[in-house]
Short mmCIF file of C-alpha atoms in Angstrom, two decimals:
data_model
loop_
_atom_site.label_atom_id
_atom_site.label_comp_id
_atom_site.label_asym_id
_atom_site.label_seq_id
_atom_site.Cartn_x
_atom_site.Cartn_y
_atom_site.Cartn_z
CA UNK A 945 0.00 0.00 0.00
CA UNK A 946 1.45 3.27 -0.96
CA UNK A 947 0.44 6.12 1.74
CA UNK A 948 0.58 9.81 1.79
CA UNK A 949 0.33 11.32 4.48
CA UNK A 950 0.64 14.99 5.60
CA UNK A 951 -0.03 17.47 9.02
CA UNK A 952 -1.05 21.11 9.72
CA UNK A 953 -2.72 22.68 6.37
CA UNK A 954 -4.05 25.16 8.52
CA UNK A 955 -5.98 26.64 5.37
CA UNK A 956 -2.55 26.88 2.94
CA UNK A 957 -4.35 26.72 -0.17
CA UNK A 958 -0.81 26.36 -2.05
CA UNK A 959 -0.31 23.42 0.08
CA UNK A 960 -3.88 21.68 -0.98
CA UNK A 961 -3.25 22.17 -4.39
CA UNK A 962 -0.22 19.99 -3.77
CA UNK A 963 -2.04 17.48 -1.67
CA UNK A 964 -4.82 16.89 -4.28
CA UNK A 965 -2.41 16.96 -7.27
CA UNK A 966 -0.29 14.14 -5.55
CA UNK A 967 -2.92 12.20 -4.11
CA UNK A 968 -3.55 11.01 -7.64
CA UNK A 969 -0.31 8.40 -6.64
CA UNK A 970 -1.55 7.05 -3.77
CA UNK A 971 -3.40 4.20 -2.04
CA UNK A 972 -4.24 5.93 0.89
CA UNK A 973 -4.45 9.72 2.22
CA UNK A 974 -3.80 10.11 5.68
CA UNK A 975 -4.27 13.23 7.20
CA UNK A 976 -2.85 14.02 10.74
CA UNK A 977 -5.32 17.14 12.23
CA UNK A 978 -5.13 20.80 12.01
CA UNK A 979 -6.90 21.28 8.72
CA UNK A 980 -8.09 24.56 9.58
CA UNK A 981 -6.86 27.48 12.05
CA UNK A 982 -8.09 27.96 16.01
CA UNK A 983 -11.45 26.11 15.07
CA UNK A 984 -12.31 28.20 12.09
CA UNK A 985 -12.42 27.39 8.33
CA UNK A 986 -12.68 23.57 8.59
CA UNK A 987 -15.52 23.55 6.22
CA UNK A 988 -13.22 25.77 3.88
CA UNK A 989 -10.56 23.29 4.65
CA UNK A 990 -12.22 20.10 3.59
CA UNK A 991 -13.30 22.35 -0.02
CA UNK A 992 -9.59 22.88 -0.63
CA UNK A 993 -8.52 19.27 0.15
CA UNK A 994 -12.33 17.57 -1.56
CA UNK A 995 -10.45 16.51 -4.90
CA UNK A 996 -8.16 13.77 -3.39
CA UNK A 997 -7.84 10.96 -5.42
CA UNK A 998 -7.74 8.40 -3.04
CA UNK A 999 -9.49 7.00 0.77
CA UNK A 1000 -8.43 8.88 3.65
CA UNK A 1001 -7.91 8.54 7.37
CA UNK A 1002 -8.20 11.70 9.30
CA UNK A 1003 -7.77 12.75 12.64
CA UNK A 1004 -8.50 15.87 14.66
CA UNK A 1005 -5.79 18.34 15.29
CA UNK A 1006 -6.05 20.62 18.37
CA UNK A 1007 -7.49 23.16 16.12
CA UNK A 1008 -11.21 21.24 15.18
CA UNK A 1009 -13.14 19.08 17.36
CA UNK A 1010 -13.55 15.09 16.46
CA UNK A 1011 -17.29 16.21 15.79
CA UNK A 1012 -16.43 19.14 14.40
CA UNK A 1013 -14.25 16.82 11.48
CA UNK A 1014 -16.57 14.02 11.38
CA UNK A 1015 -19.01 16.66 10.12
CA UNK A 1016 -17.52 18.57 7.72
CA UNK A 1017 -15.25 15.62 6.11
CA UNK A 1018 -15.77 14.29 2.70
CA UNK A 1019 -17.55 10.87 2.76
CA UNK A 1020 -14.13 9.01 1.20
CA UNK A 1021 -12.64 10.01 4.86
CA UNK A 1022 -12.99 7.71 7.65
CA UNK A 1023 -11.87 9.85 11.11
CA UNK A 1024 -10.23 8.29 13.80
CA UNK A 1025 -10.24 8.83 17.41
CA UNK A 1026 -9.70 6.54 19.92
CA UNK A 1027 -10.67 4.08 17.28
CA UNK A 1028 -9.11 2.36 13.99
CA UNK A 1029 -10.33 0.68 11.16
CA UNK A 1030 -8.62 -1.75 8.96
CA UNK A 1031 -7.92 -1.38 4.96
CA UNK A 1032 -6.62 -4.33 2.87
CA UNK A 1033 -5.58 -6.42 5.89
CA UNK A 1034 -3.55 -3.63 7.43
CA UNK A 1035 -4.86 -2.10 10.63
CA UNK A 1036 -4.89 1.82 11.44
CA UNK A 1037 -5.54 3.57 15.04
CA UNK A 1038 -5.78 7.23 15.58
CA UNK A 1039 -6.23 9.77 17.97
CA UNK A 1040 -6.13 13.34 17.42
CA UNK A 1041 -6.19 16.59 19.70
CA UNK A 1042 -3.25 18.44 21.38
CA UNK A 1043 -1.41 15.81 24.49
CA UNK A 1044 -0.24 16.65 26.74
CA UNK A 1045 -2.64 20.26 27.47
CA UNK A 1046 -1.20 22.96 25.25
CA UNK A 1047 -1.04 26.23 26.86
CA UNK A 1048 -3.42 27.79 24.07
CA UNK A 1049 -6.36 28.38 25.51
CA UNK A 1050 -10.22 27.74 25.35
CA UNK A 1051 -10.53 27.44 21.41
CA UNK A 1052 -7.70 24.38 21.86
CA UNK A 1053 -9.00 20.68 21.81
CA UNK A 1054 -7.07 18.98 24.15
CA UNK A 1055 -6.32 15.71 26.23
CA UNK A 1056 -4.42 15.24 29.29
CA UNK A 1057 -1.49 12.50 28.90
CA UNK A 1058 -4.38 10.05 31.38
CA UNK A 1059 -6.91 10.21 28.80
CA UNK A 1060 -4.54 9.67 25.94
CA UNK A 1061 -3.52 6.48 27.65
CA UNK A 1062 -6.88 5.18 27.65
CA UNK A 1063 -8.12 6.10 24.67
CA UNK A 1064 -4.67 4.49 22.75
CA UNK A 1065 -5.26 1.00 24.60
CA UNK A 1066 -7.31 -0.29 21.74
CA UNK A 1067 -4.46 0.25 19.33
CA UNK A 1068 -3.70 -3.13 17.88
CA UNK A 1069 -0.12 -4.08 17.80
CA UNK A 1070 1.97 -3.68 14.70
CA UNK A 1071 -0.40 -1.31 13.27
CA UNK A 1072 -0.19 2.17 11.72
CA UNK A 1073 -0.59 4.70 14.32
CA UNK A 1074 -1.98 8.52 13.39
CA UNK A 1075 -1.60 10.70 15.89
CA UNK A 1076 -1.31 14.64 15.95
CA UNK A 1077 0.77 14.78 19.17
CA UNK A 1078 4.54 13.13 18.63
CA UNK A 1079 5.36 11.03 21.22
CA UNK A 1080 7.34 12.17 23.78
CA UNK A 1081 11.07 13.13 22.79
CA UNK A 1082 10.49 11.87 19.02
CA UNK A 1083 9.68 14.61 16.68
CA UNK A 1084 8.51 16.91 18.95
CA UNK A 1085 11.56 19.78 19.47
CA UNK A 1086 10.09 23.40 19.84
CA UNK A 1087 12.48 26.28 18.06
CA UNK A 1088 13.70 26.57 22.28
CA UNK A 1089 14.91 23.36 22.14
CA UNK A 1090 12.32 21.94 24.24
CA UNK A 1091 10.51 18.42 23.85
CA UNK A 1092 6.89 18.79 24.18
CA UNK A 1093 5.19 15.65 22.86
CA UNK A 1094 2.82 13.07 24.81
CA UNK A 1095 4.41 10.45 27.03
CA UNK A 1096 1.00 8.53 26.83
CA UNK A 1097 2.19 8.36 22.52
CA UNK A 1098 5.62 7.32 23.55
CA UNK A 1099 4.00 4.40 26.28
CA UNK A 1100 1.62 3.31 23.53
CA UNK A 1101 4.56 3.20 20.80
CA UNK A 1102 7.02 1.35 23.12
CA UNK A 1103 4.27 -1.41 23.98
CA UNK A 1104 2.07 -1.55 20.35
CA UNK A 1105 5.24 -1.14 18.11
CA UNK A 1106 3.62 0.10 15.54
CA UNK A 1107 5.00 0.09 11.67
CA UNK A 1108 4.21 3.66 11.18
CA UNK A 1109 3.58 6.37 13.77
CA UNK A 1110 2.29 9.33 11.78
CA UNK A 1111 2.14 12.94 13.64
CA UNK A 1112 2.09 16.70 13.56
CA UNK A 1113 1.31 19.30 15.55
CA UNK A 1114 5.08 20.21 16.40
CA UNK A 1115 5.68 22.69 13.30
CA UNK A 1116 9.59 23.06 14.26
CA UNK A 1117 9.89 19.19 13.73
CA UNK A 1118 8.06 18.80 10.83
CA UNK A 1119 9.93 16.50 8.25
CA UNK A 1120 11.60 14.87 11.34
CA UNK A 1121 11.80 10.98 11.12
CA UNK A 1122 13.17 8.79 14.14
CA UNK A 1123 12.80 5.45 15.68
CA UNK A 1124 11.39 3.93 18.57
CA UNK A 1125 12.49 0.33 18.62
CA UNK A 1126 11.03 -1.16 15.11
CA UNK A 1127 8.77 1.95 15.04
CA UNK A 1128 9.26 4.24 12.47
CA UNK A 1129 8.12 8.17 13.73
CA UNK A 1130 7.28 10.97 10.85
CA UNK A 1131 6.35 14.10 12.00
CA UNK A 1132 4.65 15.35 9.05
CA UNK A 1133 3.80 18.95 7.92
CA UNK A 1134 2.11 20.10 4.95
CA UNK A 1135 3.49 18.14 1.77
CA UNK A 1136 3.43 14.80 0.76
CA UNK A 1137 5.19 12.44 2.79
CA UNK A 1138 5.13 8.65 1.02
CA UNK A 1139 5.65 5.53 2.91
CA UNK A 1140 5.09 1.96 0.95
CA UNK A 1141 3.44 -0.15 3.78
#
């Protein structure tokens, strides 16, 4: 299965254009949250990104609600969170949101690191993980040098071992890729990223 997968439009119509155009290569879209900006434009969002060529798993960034995606996505997009679905024998888990708490505010869709443990229990092992919080100390490096990512990701990683773990959120990581064990972490950002699963 050939995947591409990408993080944090945030509205970049440039950046959708690109999406769509390349999509036409794939198996499999996954998007990793933050379509839109601080809750607003997701509907706009989705327009940009409707031509993709291809299914698509999508979960919610901090910046739109899990009902607020499930809503406004196109029908070819299953979203994930706290739940996974399986495609050609290949199983998928996601869970979106901001872990740990982000310091952003009331407009922020968060978890705490003790729901994020719960709701990643379910993930089966060996499968694809989509997540928009990196775990903790992978792909998650702030411009100040500080890691910020969940240590509920990192626990689930270390004891699922997924194939993929696909993230976001972290803008000063994106493109980073690094291991945990057999688990191969890709923080995304905005372009096409291709793994052949």
């Amino acid at each position: 299965m050939k995947i591409m997968a990408f993080s944090d439009l945030h509205l970049a119509r440039a950046r959708a254009v690109e999406l769509v155009a390349a999509s036409a290569d794939a198996d499999l879209v996954i998007g990793a949250g933050d379509f839109c900006v601080m809750r607003d434009g997701l509907d706009k969002a989705m327009e940009m990104i409707s031509g993709l060529q291809a299914p698509a798993i999508f979960v919610p960034g901090n910046g739109e609600s899990f009902e607020e995606l499930q809503a406004a996505a196109p029908r070819s997009a299953t979203v994930l969170h706290g739940s996974g679905v399986e495609i050609d024998g290949i199983p998928f888990y996601g869970l979106g949101y901001g872990v740990p708490v982000t310091p952003f505010g009331s407009w922020s869709c968060d978890l705490d690191e003790d729901t994020a443990r719960d709701m990643l229990s379910g993930c089966p092992e060996g499968a694809v993980l989509v997540v928009h919080s990196p775990p903790f100390g992978f792909g998650d490096v702030t411009s100040a040098g500080q890691h910020v990512g969940s240590r509920a990701v990192l626990e689930a990683v270390e004891a699922k071992s997924p194939k993929l773990v696909l993230c976001g959120h972290i803008h000063d990581s994106w493109r980073a890729r690094e291991t945990v064990g057999d688990s191969l972490v890709a923080n995304l950002g905005p372009t096409p990223n291709w793994f052949d699963i």
